[in-house]
PDB file of C-alpha atoms in Angstrom:
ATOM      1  CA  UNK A1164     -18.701  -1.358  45.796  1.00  0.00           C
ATOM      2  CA  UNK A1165     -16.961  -4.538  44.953  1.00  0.00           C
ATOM      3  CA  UNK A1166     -19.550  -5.772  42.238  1.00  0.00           C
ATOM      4  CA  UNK A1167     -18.470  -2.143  40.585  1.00  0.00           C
ATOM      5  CA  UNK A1168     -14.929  -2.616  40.687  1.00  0.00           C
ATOM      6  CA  UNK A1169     -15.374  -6.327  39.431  1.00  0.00           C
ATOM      7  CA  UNK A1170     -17.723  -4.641  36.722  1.00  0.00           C
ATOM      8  CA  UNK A1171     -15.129  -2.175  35.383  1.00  0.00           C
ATOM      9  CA  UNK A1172     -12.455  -4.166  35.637  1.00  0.00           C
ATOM     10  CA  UNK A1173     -14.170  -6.692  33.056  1.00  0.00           C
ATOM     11  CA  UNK A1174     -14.806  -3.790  30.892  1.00  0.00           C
ATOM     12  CA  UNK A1175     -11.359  -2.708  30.715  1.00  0.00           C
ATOM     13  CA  UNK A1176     -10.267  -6.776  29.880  1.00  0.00           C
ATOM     14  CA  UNK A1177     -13.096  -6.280  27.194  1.00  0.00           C
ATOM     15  CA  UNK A1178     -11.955  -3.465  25.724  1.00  0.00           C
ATOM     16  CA  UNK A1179      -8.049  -4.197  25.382  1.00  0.00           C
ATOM     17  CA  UNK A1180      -9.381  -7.589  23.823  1.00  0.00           C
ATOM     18  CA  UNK A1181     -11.204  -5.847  21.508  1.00  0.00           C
ATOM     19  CA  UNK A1182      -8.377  -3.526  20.586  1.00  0.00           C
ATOM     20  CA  UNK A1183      -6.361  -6.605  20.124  1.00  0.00           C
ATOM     21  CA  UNK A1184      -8.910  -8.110  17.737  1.00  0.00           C
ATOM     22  CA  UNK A1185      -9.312  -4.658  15.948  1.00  0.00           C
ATOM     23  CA  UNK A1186      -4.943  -5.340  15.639  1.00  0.00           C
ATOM     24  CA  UNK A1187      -5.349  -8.320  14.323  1.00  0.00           C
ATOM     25  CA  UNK A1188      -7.961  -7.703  12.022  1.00  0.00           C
ATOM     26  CA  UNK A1189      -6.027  -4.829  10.042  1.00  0.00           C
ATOM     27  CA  UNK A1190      -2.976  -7.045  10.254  1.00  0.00           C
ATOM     28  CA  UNK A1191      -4.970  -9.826   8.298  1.00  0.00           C
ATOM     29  CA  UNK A1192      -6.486  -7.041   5.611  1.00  0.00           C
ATOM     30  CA  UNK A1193      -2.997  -5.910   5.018  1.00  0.00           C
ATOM     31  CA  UNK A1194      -1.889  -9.205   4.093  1.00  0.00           C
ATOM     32  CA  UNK A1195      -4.564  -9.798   2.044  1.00  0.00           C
ATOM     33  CA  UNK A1196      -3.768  -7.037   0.045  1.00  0.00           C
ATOM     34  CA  UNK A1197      -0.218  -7.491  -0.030  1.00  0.00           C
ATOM     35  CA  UNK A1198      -1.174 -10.988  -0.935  1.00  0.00           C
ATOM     36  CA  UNK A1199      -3.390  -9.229  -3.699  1.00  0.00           C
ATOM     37  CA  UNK A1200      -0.547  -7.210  -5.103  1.00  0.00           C
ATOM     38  CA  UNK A1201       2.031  -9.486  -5.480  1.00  0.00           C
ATOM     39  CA  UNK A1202      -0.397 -11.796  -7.115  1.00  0.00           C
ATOM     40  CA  UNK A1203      -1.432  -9.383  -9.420  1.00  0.00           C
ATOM     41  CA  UNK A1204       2.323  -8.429  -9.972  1.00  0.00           C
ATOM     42  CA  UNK A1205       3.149 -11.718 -10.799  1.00  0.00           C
ATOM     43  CA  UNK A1206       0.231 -12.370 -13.272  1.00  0.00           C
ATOM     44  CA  UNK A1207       0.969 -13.139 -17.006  1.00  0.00           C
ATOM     45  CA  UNK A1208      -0.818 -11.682 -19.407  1.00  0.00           C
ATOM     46  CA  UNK A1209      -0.596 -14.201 -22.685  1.00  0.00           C
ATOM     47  CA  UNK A1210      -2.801 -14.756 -25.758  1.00  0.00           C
ATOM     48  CA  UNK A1211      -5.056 -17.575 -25.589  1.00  0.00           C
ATOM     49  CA  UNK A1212      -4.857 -20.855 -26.621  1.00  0.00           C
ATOM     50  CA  UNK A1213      -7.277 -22.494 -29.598  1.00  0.00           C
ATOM     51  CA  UNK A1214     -10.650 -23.608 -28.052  1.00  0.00           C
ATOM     52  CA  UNK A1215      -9.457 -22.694 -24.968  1.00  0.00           C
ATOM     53  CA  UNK A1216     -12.474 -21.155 -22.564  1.00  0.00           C
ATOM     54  CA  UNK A1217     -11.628 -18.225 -20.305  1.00  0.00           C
ATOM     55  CA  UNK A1218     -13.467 -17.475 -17.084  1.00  0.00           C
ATOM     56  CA  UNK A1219     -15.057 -13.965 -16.751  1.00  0.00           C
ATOM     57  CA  UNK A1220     -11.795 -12.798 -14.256  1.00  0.00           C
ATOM     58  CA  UNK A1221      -9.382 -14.501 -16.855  1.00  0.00           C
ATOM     59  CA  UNK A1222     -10.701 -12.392 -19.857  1.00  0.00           C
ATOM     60  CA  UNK A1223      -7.991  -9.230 -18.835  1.00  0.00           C
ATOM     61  CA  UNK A1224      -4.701 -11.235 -18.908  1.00  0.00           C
ATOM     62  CA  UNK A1225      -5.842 -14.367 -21.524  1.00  0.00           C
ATOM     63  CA  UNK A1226      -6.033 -11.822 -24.575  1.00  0.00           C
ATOM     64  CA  UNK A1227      -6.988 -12.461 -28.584  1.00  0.00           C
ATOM     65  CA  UNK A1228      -4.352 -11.767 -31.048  1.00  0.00           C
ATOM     66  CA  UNK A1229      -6.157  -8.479 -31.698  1.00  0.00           C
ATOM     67  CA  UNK A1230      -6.143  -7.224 -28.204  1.00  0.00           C
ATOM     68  CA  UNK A1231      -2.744  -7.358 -27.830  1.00  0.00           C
ATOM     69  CA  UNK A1232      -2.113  -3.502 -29.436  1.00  0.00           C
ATOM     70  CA  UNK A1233      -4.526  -2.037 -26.936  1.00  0.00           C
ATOM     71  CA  UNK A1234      -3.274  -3.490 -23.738  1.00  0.00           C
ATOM     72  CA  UNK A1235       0.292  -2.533 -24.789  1.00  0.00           C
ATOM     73  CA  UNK A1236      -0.885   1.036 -25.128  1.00  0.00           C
ATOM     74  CA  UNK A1237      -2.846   0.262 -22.031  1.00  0.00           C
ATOM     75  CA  UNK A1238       0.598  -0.840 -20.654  1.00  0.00           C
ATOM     76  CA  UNK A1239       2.882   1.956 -21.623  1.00  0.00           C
ATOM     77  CA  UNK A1240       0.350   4.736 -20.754  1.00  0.00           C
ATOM     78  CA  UNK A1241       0.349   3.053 -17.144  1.00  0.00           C
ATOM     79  CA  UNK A1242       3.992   2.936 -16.974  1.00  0.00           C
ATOM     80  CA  UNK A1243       4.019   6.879 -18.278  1.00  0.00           C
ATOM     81  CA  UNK A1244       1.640   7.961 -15.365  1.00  0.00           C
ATOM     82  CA  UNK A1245       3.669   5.692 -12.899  1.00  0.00           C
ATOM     83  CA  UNK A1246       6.878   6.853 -13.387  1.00  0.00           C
ATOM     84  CA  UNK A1247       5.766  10.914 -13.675  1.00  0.00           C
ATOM     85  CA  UNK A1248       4.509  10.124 -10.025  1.00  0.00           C
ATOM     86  CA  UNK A1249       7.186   8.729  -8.811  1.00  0.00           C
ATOM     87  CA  UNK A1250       9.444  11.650 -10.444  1.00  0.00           C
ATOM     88  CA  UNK A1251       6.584  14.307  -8.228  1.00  0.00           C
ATOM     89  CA  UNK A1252       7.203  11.967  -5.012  1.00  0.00           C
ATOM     90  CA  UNK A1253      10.375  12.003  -5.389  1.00  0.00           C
ATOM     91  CA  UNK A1254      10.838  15.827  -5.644  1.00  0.00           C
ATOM     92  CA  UNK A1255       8.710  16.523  -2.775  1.00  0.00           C
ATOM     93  CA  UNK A1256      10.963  14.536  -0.500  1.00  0.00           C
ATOM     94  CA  UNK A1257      14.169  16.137  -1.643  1.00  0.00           C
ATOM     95  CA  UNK A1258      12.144  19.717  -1.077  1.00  0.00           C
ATOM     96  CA  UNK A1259      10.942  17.741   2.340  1.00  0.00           C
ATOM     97  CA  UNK A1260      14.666  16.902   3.387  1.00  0.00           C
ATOM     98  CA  UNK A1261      16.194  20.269   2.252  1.00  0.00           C
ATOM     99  CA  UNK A1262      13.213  22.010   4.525  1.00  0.00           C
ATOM    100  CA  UNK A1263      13.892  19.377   7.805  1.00  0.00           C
ATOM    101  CA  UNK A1264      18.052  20.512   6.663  1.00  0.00           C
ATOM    102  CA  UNK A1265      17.235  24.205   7.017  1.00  0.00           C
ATOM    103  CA  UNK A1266      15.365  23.965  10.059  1.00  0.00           C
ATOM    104  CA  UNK A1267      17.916  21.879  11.673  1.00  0.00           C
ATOM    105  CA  UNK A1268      20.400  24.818  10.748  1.00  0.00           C
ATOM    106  CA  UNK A1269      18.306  26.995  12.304  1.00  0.00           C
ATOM    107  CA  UNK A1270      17.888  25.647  15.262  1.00  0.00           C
ATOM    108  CA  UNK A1271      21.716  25.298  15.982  1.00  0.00           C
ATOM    109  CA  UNK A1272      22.173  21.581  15.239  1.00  0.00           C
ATOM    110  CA  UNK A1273      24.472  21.973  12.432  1.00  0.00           C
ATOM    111  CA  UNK A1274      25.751  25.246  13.320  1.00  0.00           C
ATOM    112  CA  UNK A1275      29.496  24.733  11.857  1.00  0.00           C
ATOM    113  CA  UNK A1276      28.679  22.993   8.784  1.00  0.00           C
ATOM    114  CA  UNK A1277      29.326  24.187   5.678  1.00  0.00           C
ATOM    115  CA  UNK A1278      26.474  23.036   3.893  1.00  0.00           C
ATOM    116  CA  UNK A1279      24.222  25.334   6.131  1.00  0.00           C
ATOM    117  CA  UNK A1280      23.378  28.978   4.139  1.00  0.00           C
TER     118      UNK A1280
END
């Protein structure tokens, strides 16, 4: 009886160490990524210099003189598609927040307000 106690009670330390490690393992990807994006956020793009030899990751942001129309309309077409996104996000939290508003209303919370229909 003792030894199965002892037995479960190790599996119990086992498993909220490995939920720990499973924490800590997410916590390090998310860094990394964060790490990632504010690298890549940070990145110059710039045409390259005479004789100069590029790596095979280098080749996106260390452009030719000729390359430089296409990744602008690379660019702006990115920017386009970001910021129609953000206008989408941004109306499905106000339509979010107006529903949460009206269901507060409903439910009495707000009862005297005005800005309850």
């Amino acid at each position: 009886k003792e030894f199965g106690k002892k037995h479960v009670e190790i599996w119990d330390a086992l498993k909220r160490e490995f939920d720990k490690a499973g924490q800590l393992w997410r916590a390090q990807r998310e860094r990394l990524e964060k790490l990632d994006e504010l690298g890549m956020a940070t990145l110059r793009i710039r045409l390259r210099y005479d004789g100069e030899t590029v790596d095979q990751g280098e080749e996106l942001f260390k452009l030719w003189p000729g390359e430089v129309e296409t990744v602008w309309a690379k660019v702006n077409g990115d920017l386009v598609d970001a910021t129609d996104q953000s206008i989408v996000a941004r109306g499905q939290l106000k339509y979010l927040r107006n529903l949460e508003h009206i269901k507060g209303c409903k439910e009495g919370e707000e009862r005297e307000s005005e800005s309850c229909p």
